[in-house]
């Protein structure tokens, strides 16, 4: 085995690739995740996050490349990988005709937990996600947020070494989302588990994750701690809307500034934005370019993404969401 | 690899869901009940040439209708894996450590069990209508019900692996389950069919299941009951093998 049990990487991915026909959903992705980390995979819709998670959880076979999860090869030892992981999918996977407790009981049984331990653990995880008083209610009566919490509870109840969360707060309202973040942090504090989380919400990656891989069109385009990713582009981010975008862009580039054209205007990253703004105005004046608006903010992972791709990680409306569609069909 | 305990867990889930769906249990007995009651009344005085005169039509029909219940319930249960796939629950099972073969077997046995229970409920209902089967024969009929149930739940599981989504369901019912039912001798002896159609009935596994049921319950059969047993028995084993192989190959993506 390439991988020693007590080394600190719990996941090792090398050149992992997945083709659907001749379309590459994931392209030569490589990274490592350390034991005990919360590792984020941030990217827009269709970036390949779910496909990546499905390969790591043995549901999809990679076209090429290699991945070790908890020391086991996902292609050669899928059964062992499955024993070591827990997963919360992007779409709901609960049996809504059963109660919360029955869903957890079923889960505990298929993971071979015996009677007493299983019952104790069920109360414990229900407590942790705040569903103790709803244990014996049919899941179809649960709200979206409660179902999500139950799925998370189920995902880690069998003491997995690695827990995958694929867009854990997708389509939930802000309050519920914050709730779930709290549960995830509590989980990291209380349990010995490594968490891999995908998301297209910037805030989620920034608030929860130790390290973040930014993924676009199936490739990892940046990977580091949240702090260092932000510092890498400069702590401030300025957005300007001007009359003649491309001319101004070239002008700024000739001044060695980090500029990228976005759908709305130009985005400039800098380490001291306040001082840069007067410079922008004088430059514009000198070349007779009219500035319509300027805004300055602390740079975020969104800006990292924009700077690298020229696009935003858009948050689409909740009504369009696949999860919502499925929930509507259930009724 | 099969884990007996895994099979049991999946079986238990099917049973829990079955017991909970009371309106469905009763609803699904409606159509067969009307078949039995109205066909029974309508053909009460009709003389079917290949049927001995001392066998009343309702006695002939009842085992057929019980088989019908088992056929429909078991095929539905097998195909209902498609629902689990659609609503995501199948993924919960597919990423767990239990093997694919275990999953397929668990679903088949769970679905078959509910079909057998439905079959006995139908038998009870037909008793109320006036059907008087041989009490000892009910033990034999149990064996045939088990074989019919396993065959068609397994077939349902196999079909479900080929279906994209639940929209194909109606197609399966109309062009698969109904022909099997009508070509089985459940409503009238297969001898009544014109030669070329009768030929097909001999390749229909349900023909032997129905015949075995009838032999068990009213001591009348068109074939030797041992042949019935062999035919439907071998078919059920064949189906289990095919369905587990097909299921093993599915990706849940
Ligand atoms: N089974 C599939 N067949 C064909 N294309 C797929 C399949 N699954 C995903 N894709 C495509 O792969 C890309 C990545 O999808 P996905 O991994 O779901 O992205 P994300 O989870 O980041 O939104 C998308 O363009 C999607 O349409
Ligand atoms: Mg996704």
XYZ file of C-alpha atoms and ligand atoms in Angstrom:
612
model
C 0.000 0.000 0.000
C 1.236 3.448 -0.940
C -0.321 4.987 2.032
C 0.587 4.496 5.672
C -2.275 4.360 8.135
C -0.953 6.954 10.569
C 0.221 9.500 8.030
C -1.706 12.729 8.270
C -3.405 12.673 4.850
C -6.726 10.905 5.002
C -7.532 11.570 1.369
C -5.122 11.513 -1.507
C -6.276 12.308 -5.019
C -4.044 12.124 -8.061
C -5.047 13.258 -11.547
C -8.617 12.144 -11.023
C -10.651 12.485 -14.224
C -14.225 11.680 -15.169
C -15.633 11.773 -18.665
C -19.335 11.561 -19.512
C -19.130 10.624 -23.170
C -16.519 13.045 -24.472
C -17.352 15.726 -21.921
C -14.881 15.946 -19.036
C -16.790 16.794 -15.852
C -13.643 16.460 -13.689
C -10.199 16.992 -15.200
C -6.943 15.780 -13.656
C -7.746 16.888 -10.161
C -5.079 16.345 -7.477
C -5.157 17.263 -3.801
C -4.691 15.918 -0.315
C -6.796 16.320 2.776
C -5.375 16.161 6.262
C -6.918 14.267 9.124
C -9.321 16.411 11.155
C -9.642 19.157 8.558
C -12.746 20.765 7.185
C -11.844 20.856 3.526
C -13.991 22.942 1.194
C -14.597 22.488 -2.521
C -15.979 25.755 -3.819
C -17.229 26.280 -7.325
C -20.213 27.358 -9.408
C -22.978 25.053 -10.535
C -21.740 22.440 -12.965
C -18.120 22.814 -11.867
C -17.869 19.089 -11.154
C -18.155 19.072 -7.345
C -20.794 16.380 -7.115
C -19.052 14.234 -9.702
C -15.857 14.464 -7.667
C -17.659 13.487 -4.454
C -19.363 10.581 -6.192
C -16.031 9.229 -7.353
C -14.539 9.558 -3.866
C -17.554 7.764 -2.384
C -17.353 4.903 -4.952
C -20.676 5.668 -6.655
C -19.010 6.599 -9.933
C -15.947 4.978 -11.431
C -13.209 7.434 -12.405
C -12.216 7.441 -16.077
C -8.590 7.755 -14.991
C -6.468 8.803 -12.065
C -6.336 7.518 -8.541
C -7.929 8.264 -5.210
C -7.273 6.901 -1.739
C -9.861 7.476 0.969
C -8.933 6.482 4.523
C -6.105 4.481 2.976
C -8.235 2.508 0.527
C -8.321 2.754 -3.239
C -11.793 3.805 -4.376
C -11.678 1.526 -7.414
C -9.938 -1.533 -5.979
C -11.377 -1.548 -2.460
C -14.794 0.136 -2.694
C -16.270 -1.936 0.135
C -13.591 -0.751 2.562
C -13.992 2.835 1.433
C -17.739 2.598 2.046
C -17.153 1.320 5.555
C -14.971 4.331 6.328
C -17.123 7.142 5.012
C -20.373 8.911 5.676
C -22.056 11.028 3.048
C -24.790 13.598 2.799
C -25.868 14.002 -0.798
C -26.971 17.146 -2.523
C -30.450 15.712 -3.076
C -32.482 14.225 -0.231
C -32.013 10.503 0.353
C -34.219 9.872 3.359
C -37.054 7.382 3.399
C -39.893 9.826 3.993
C -42.333 7.039 4.815
C -40.321 6.177 7.916
C -39.783 8.202 11.096
C -36.521 9.969 11.912
C -35.613 7.237 14.387
C -36.412 4.479 11.898
C -34.245 6.110 9.251
C -31.345 6.224 11.698
C -32.042 2.709 12.912
C -31.970 1.394 9.353
C -28.717 3.222 8.779
C -27.105 1.929 11.977
C -28.082 -1.607 11.032
C -26.683 -1.541 7.511
C -23.431 -0.240 8.964
C -23.414 -3.169 11.386
C -23.934 -1.268 14.647
C -25.364 -3.568 17.293
C -28.508 -2.956 19.320
C -27.505 -1.097 22.454
C -24.790 0.979 20.838
C -27.128 1.834 18.000
C -29.907 3.047 20.269
C -27.533 5.174 22.332
C -25.976 6.661 19.252
C -29.358 7.506 17.754
C -30.275 9.616 20.788
C -26.844 11.193 20.732
C -26.928 12.303 17.092
C -30.543 13.446 17.302
C -29.533 15.570 20.261
C -26.597 17.036 18.370
C -28.765 18.245 15.481
C -31.589 19.304 17.785
C -34.188 16.783 16.645
C -34.626 14.752 19.848
C -38.261 15.732 20.248
C -39.062 14.870 16.613
C -37.598 11.369 16.659
C -40.855 9.507 16.123
C -42.436 11.716 13.512
C -42.615 10.605 9.872
C -39.915 12.337 7.856
C -42.407 13.486 5.227
C -43.787 15.861 7.849
C -40.359 17.502 8.335
C -39.395 20.888 6.881
C -36.502 21.066 4.414
C -34.130 22.267 7.124
C -35.098 19.481 9.518
C -34.625 16.866 6.801
C -31.197 18.274 6.086
C -30.226 18.100 9.751
C -31.464 14.544 9.943
C -29.388 13.623 6.895
C -26.317 15.131 8.499
C -27.001 13.246 11.735
C -27.357 10.050 9.755
C -24.188 10.771 7.790
C -21.957 10.704 10.846
C -23.831 8.354 13.165
C -21.734 5.299 12.292
C -18.464 7.059 13.262
C -17.078 7.496 9.748
C -13.472 8.596 9.398
C -14.451 10.878 6.544
C -17.736 12.711 6.139
C -18.682 14.110 2.727
C -21.223 16.911 2.663
C -22.351 17.797 -0.857
C -23.864 21.285 -0.698
C -25.231 20.786 2.820
C -27.180 24.051 2.921
C -28.403 24.173 -0.656
C -31.722 25.948 -1.020
C -32.119 26.617 2.707
C -32.940 30.002 4.196
C -30.239 32.046 5.892
C -31.289 31.184 9.445
C -31.358 27.437 8.798
C -28.055 27.694 6.986
C -26.405 29.268 10.002
C -27.901 26.571 12.190
C -26.378 23.892 10.049
C -22.986 25.589 10.134
C -23.153 25.437 13.905
C -23.900 21.722 13.811
C -21.020 21.110 11.450
C -18.630 22.981 13.738
C -19.920 21.166 16.768
C -19.389 17.934 14.900
C -15.781 18.798 14.202
C -15.217 19.656 17.872
C -16.931 16.593 19.309
C -16.128 13.831 16.855
C -12.963 12.507 15.344
C -13.932 13.098 11.757
C -12.529 14.746 8.648
C -15.093 16.739 6.696
C -15.108 17.370 2.954
C -17.713 19.906 2.041
C -18.728 21.216 -1.360
C -20.548 24.470 -1.800
C -21.205 27.320 -4.137
C -21.854 29.713 -1.258
C -18.808 31.903 -0.636
C -19.774 32.592 2.961
C -20.030 28.915 3.720
C -16.535 28.184 2.476
C -15.128 31.218 4.274
C -16.821 30.537 7.601
C -16.423 26.806 7.878
C -13.418 25.573 5.995
C -9.779 25.362 6.979
C -8.656 24.989 3.400
C -10.564 25.542 0.194
C -10.081 24.185 -3.295
C -11.691 26.448 -5.865
C -12.951 24.427 -8.783
C -14.167 25.587 -12.175
C -15.002 23.588 -15.301
C -13.724 20.424 -13.676
C -10.328 21.801 -12.669
C -8.909 23.027 -9.397
C -7.814 26.587 -10.066
C -6.670 27.503 -6.552
C -6.130 25.676 -3.286
C -5.074 27.099 0.068
C -6.332 28.307 3.422
C -9.077 30.921 3.198
C -6.732 33.574 4.595
C -3.945 32.906 2.177
C -6.244 32.733 -0.819
C -7.564 36.162 0.086
C -4.161 37.632 0.828
C -2.840 36.222 -2.399
C -4.926 38.665 -4.390
C -4.561 41.565 -1.993
C -6.859 42.246 0.943
C -9.037 44.769 -0.878
C -11.123 44.506 -3.925
C -12.307 47.482 -5.990
C -15.002 47.408 -8.567
C -15.120 50.238 -11.111
C -17.634 50.893 -13.811
C -16.230 53.154 -16.527
C -17.213 54.477 -19.935
C -14.570 52.642 -21.914
C -13.797 49.370 -20.153
C -11.140 47.785 -22.322
C -9.046 50.919 -22.672
C -9.051 51.460 -18.943
C -8.292 47.795 -18.349
C -5.162 47.964 -20.498
C -4.182 51.167 -18.827
C -4.385 49.576 -15.382
C -2.583 46.479 -16.528
C 0.280 48.606 -17.761
C 0.537 49.880 -14.176
C 1.018 46.312 -12.955
C -2.355 46.105 -11.275
C -4.376 42.899 -10.956
C -7.401 43.629 -13.129
C -10.107 41.484 -14.583
C -13.107 42.354 -16.685
C -16.415 41.187 -15.236
C -19.953 41.338 -16.522
C -20.511 44.562 -14.590
C -17.218 46.389 -15.005
C -13.648 45.953 -13.891
C -12.397 44.343 -10.730
C -9.068 45.364 -9.244
C -7.354 43.607 -6.355
C -4.934 45.500 -4.183
C -3.332 45.386 -0.774
C -4.299 48.954 0.112
C -7.434 49.910 -1.740
C -7.983 53.294 -0.073
C -4.773 54.639 -1.524
C -5.459 53.178 -4.930
C -8.762 54.954 -5.463
C -7.300 58.486 -5.885
C -4.766 57.004 -8.293
C -7.571 55.482 -10.343
C -9.295 58.835 -10.599
C -6.215 60.710 -11.696
C -5.409 58.028 -14.256
C -8.918 58.218 -15.636
C -8.856 61.981 -15.757
C -5.542 62.028 -17.575
C -6.935 59.779 -20.295
C -10.373 61.381 -20.331
C -12.219 58.268 -19.223
C -15.387 58.795 -17.275
C -15.836 56.776 -14.075
C -19.486 55.905 -13.317
C -19.005 54.253 -9.972
C -16.369 52.857 -7.649
C -16.812 50.489 -4.741
C -14.306 49.142 -2.282
C -14.658 46.069 -0.103
C -12.566 43.513 1.677
C -11.710 40.833 -0.825
C -13.497 37.504 -0.556
C -13.172 34.114 -2.176
C -15.658 35.410 -4.721
C -13.017 37.921 -5.827
C -10.427 35.190 -6.033
C -12.756 33.338 -8.348
C -13.535 36.428 -10.400
C -9.887 37.276 -10.753
C -9.068 33.790 -11.962
C -12.008 33.294 -14.307
C -13.606 36.662 -15.035
C -16.915 35.197 -13.871
C -18.851 35.151 -10.628
C -19.925 32.135 -8.654
C -23.540 32.871 -9.148
C -26.173 31.922 -6.655
C -29.194 30.976 -8.628
C -32.686 31.396 -7.270
C -33.920 28.756 -4.884
C -36.978 28.036 -7.010
C -34.796 26.625 -9.777
C -33.087 24.161 -7.527
C -33.047 20.433 -8.305
C -33.657 19.692 -4.637
C -36.731 21.865 -4.646
C -37.965 20.174 -7.774
C -37.701 16.787 -6.180
C -39.477 17.988 -3.083
C -42.325 19.305 -5.140
C -42.668 16.015 -6.922
C -42.977 14.208 -3.647
C -46.178 15.984 -2.758
C -21.336 -11.816 -1.421
C -24.604 -11.958 0.507
C -25.014 -10.814 4.080
C -28.062 -12.497 5.608
C -28.452 -9.687 8.091
C -28.432 -7.079 5.324
C -31.173 -8.981 3.494
C -33.191 -9.016 6.710
C -32.862 -5.234 7.232
C -34.082 -4.453 3.730
C -36.882 -6.972 4.098
C -37.905 -5.344 7.372
C -38.039 -1.901 5.773
C -40.342 -3.174 3.019
C -42.634 -4.734 5.583
C -42.776 -1.602 7.713
C -43.688 0.472 4.709
C -46.273 -2.094 3.650
C -48.010 -2.224 7.009
C -48.113 1.558 7.093
C -49.770 1.910 3.684
C -53.190 0.671 4.798
C -55.190 2.478 2.155
C -52.986 0.960 -0.533
C -53.457 -2.522 0.870
C -57.221 -2.196 0.664
C -57.212 -0.223 -2.586
C -55.183 -2.797 -4.453
C -57.645 -5.550 -3.535
C -60.509 -3.596 -5.096
C -59.995 -4.491 -8.738
C -59.427 -8.234 -8.164
C -62.452 -8.307 -5.878
C -64.629 -6.856 -8.649
C -63.134 -9.277 -11.152
C -64.060 -12.139 -8.902
C -67.501 -10.869 -7.944
C -68.738 -9.641 -11.311
C -67.102 -12.176 -13.609
C -68.222 -14.836 -11.165
C -71.805 -13.656 -11.309
C -71.809 -12.975 -15.031
C -70.457 -16.378 -16.081
C -72.221 -18.271 -13.308
C -74.303 -20.297 -15.755
C -71.919 -20.355 -18.690
C -70.616 -23.781 -19.663
C -66.901 -23.737 -20.505
C -66.298 -26.771 -22.747
C -62.896 -27.807 -21.370
C -64.034 -27.456 -17.770
C -65.617 -30.484 -16.026
C -69.253 -29.819 -15.221
C -68.909 -30.261 -11.470
C -66.547 -27.283 -11.139
C -68.369 -23.977 -10.717
C -66.906 -20.955 -12.474
C -66.339 -19.052 -9.233
C -64.270 -21.943 -7.861
C -62.268 -21.978 -11.064
C -61.818 -18.213 -11.025
C -60.860 -17.629 -7.376
C -57.369 -19.222 -7.511
C -56.765 -17.233 -10.697
C -57.705 -13.978 -9.033
C -55.521 -14.745 -6.012
C -52.642 -15.358 -8.432
C -53.484 -12.075 -10.119
C -53.084 -10.261 -6.811
C -49.729 -11.910 -6.199
C -48.594 -11.142 -9.763
C -49.488 -7.454 -9.632
C -48.255 -6.800 -6.109
C -44.941 -8.508 -6.660
C -44.204 -6.853 -10.007
C -45.082 -3.444 -8.507
C -42.825 -4.036 -5.508
C -39.925 -5.053 -7.702
C -40.279 -2.105 -10.032
C -40.701 0.251 -7.059
C -36.898 0.335 -6.731
C -37.227 2.978 -9.435
C -39.036 5.153 -6.883
C -36.227 4.664 -4.420
C -33.848 5.735 -7.115
C -35.946 8.752 -8.040
C -36.320 9.873 -4.425
C -32.694 9.240 -3.629
C -33.060 6.561 -0.989
C -31.339 4.001 -3.185
C -28.130 6.034 -2.853
C -28.231 5.703 0.905
C -28.193 1.941 0.401
C -25.700 1.952 -2.464
C -22.955 3.810 -0.533
C -23.364 1.546 2.475
C -21.083 -1.438 3.018
C -23.709 -4.056 2.107
C -23.216 -5.643 -1.298
C -25.352 -5.113 -4.385
C -26.412 -8.755 -4.389
C -27.644 -8.374 -0.830
C -29.625 -5.300 -1.818
C -31.267 -7.047 -4.767
C -32.136 -10.121 -2.681
C -33.441 -8.051 0.220
C -35.755 -6.120 -2.055
C -36.920 -9.267 -3.807
C -37.752 -11.079 -0.574
C -39.375 -7.994 0.946
C -41.559 -7.413 -2.105
C -42.391 -11.110 -2.372
C -43.466 -11.226 1.278
C -45.900 -8.361 0.858
C -47.264 -10.020 -2.290
C -47.857 -13.266 -0.410
C -49.668 -11.440 2.388
C -51.821 -9.706 -0.222
C -52.516 -13.087 -1.810
C -53.784 -14.508 1.463
C -55.886 -11.399 2.091
C -57.476 -11.967 -1.316
C -58.089 -15.592 -0.398
C -59.884 -14.403 2.732
C -61.948 -11.955 0.709
C -62.958 -14.670 -1.752
C -64.015 -16.831 1.194
C -66.443 -14.090 2.167
C -67.825 -14.107 -1.364
C -68.454 -17.804 -1.150
C -65.307 -19.534 -2.353
C -64.566 -22.673 -0.283
C -60.997 -23.896 -0.843
C -59.583 -27.077 0.641
C -57.995 -26.065 3.978
C -55.063 -28.498 3.625
C -54.563 -27.308 0.048
C -53.889 -23.824 1.354
C -50.509 -25.096 2.541
C -49.640 -26.146 -1.021
C -51.012 -22.912 -2.369
C -48.607 -21.111 -0.065
C -45.699 -22.812 -1.814
C -46.983 -21.749 -5.226
C -47.638 -18.211 -4.031
C -44.054 -17.979 -2.763
C -42.721 -19.090 -6.141
C -44.974 -16.751 -8.132
C -44.115 -13.864 -5.796
C -40.359 -14.388 -5.978
C -40.459 -14.816 -9.770
C -42.292 -11.600 -10.447
C -40.681 -9.427 -7.768
C -37.333 -10.533 -9.183
C -38.549 -9.763 -12.688
C -39.668 -6.337 -11.447
C -36.219 -5.691 -9.972
C -34.640 -6.726 -13.269
C -36.951 -4.432 -15.237
C -36.273 -1.549 -12.851
C -32.567 -1.640 -13.692
C -33.460 -0.987 -17.335
C -35.812 1.898 -16.583
C -34.664 5.494 -16.649
C -37.454 6.872 -14.479
C -40.968 6.115 -13.274
C -42.559 7.118 -16.572
C -41.972 3.651 -17.960
C -44.137 2.182 -15.236
C -47.428 2.376 -17.147
C -45.749 0.709 -20.097
C -44.644 -2.195 -17.935
C -48.128 -2.649 -16.526
C -49.995 -2.480 -19.818
C -47.636 -4.340 -22.107
C -46.056 -6.768 -19.703
C -48.147 -7.529 -16.630
C -51.571 -7.567 -18.282
C -50.571 -9.903 -21.146
C -48.949 -12.250 -18.647
C -52.148 -12.225 -16.648
C -54.506 -12.812 -19.576
C -52.303 -15.510 -21.082
C -52.032 -17.485 -17.838
C -55.344 -19.290 -17.631
C -56.344 -17.209 -14.620
C -59.752 -16.300 -16.085
C -60.452 -19.341 -18.275
C -58.602 -22.542 -19.180
C -55.724 -21.994 -21.625
C -57.221 -24.875 -23.651
C -59.899 -22.416 -24.767
C -57.321 -20.320 -26.666
C -56.877 -20.867 -30.410
C -53.888 -23.073 -31.126
C -51.322 -20.355 -31.936
C -52.109 -18.305 -28.821
C -52.126 -21.359 -26.637
C -48.580 -21.925 -27.775
C -47.539 -18.687 -26.004
C -49.261 -19.636 -22.787
C -46.924 -22.585 -22.418
C -43.986 -20.149 -22.229
C -45.721 -18.062 -19.615
C -44.407 -18.993 -16.157
C -47.596 -17.717 -14.548
C -49.577 -20.402 -16.426
C -47.918 -23.019 -14.228
C -48.242 -20.871 -11.124
C -51.977 -20.439 -11.639
C -52.414 -24.121 -12.454
C -50.546 -25.087 -9.300
C -52.680 -22.729 -7.244
C -55.823 -24.248 -8.686
C -54.625 -27.764 -8.044
C -53.854 -26.802 -4.422
C -57.111 -25.043 -3.709
C -59.760 -26.950 -5.708
C -57.923 -30.109 -6.810
C -58.356 -29.326 -10.474
C -55.432 -28.694 -12.812
C -54.663 -28.719 -16.509
C -51.097 -29.992 -16.026
C -49.421 -32.329 -13.624
C -48.895 -30.256 -10.421
C -45.345 -31.527 -10.178
C -44.628 -30.026 -13.588
C -46.211 -26.786 -12.393
C -43.913 -26.798 -9.386
C -40.808 -27.487 -11.456
C -41.637 -24.890 -14.102
C -42.341 -21.982 -11.783
C -39.606 -23.096 -9.364
C -36.886 -23.175 -12.014
C -38.134 -19.892 -13.395
C -37.897 -18.204 -9.989
C -34.296 -19.318 -9.529
C -33.448 -18.141 -13.027
C -35.011 -14.746 -12.349
C -33.138 -14.279 -9.071
C -29.838 -14.925 -10.798
C -30.615 -12.566 -13.691
C -31.935 -9.782 -11.471
C -28.948 -9.834 -9.118
C -26.561 -9.755 -12.072
C -28.410 -6.840 -13.663
C -28.635 -5.000 -10.366
C -24.970 -5.510 -9.699
C -24.195 -3.609 -12.885
C -26.292 -0.531 -12.208
C -24.632 2.764 -11.398
C -26.647 5.171 -9.306
C -24.727 8.256 -10.401
N -24.420 11.413 -15.392
C -24.027 12.462 -16.129
N -24.010 12.410 -17.475
C -23.598 13.453 -18.215
N -23.172 14.610 -17.726
C -23.152 14.761 -16.388
C -23.578 13.692 -15.518
N -23.449 14.114 -14.236
C -22.974 15.368 -14.309
N -22.791 15.759 -15.587
C -22.267 17.047 -16.037
O -21.013 17.235 -15.421
C -20.850 18.576 -15.020
C -20.536 18.628 -13.552
O -21.687 18.269 -12.828
P -21.701 18.212 -11.254
O -20.572 17.377 -10.793
O -23.060 17.808 -10.838
O -21.442 19.741 -10.878
P -21.675 20.504 -9.515
O -21.987 19.494 -8.462
O -20.397 21.227 -9.283
O -22.814 21.443 -9.742
C -22.114 19.301 -15.398
O -21.900 19.980 -16.618
C -23.121 18.202 -15.567
O -24.087 18.557 -16.524
Mg -23.539 19.372 -7.208
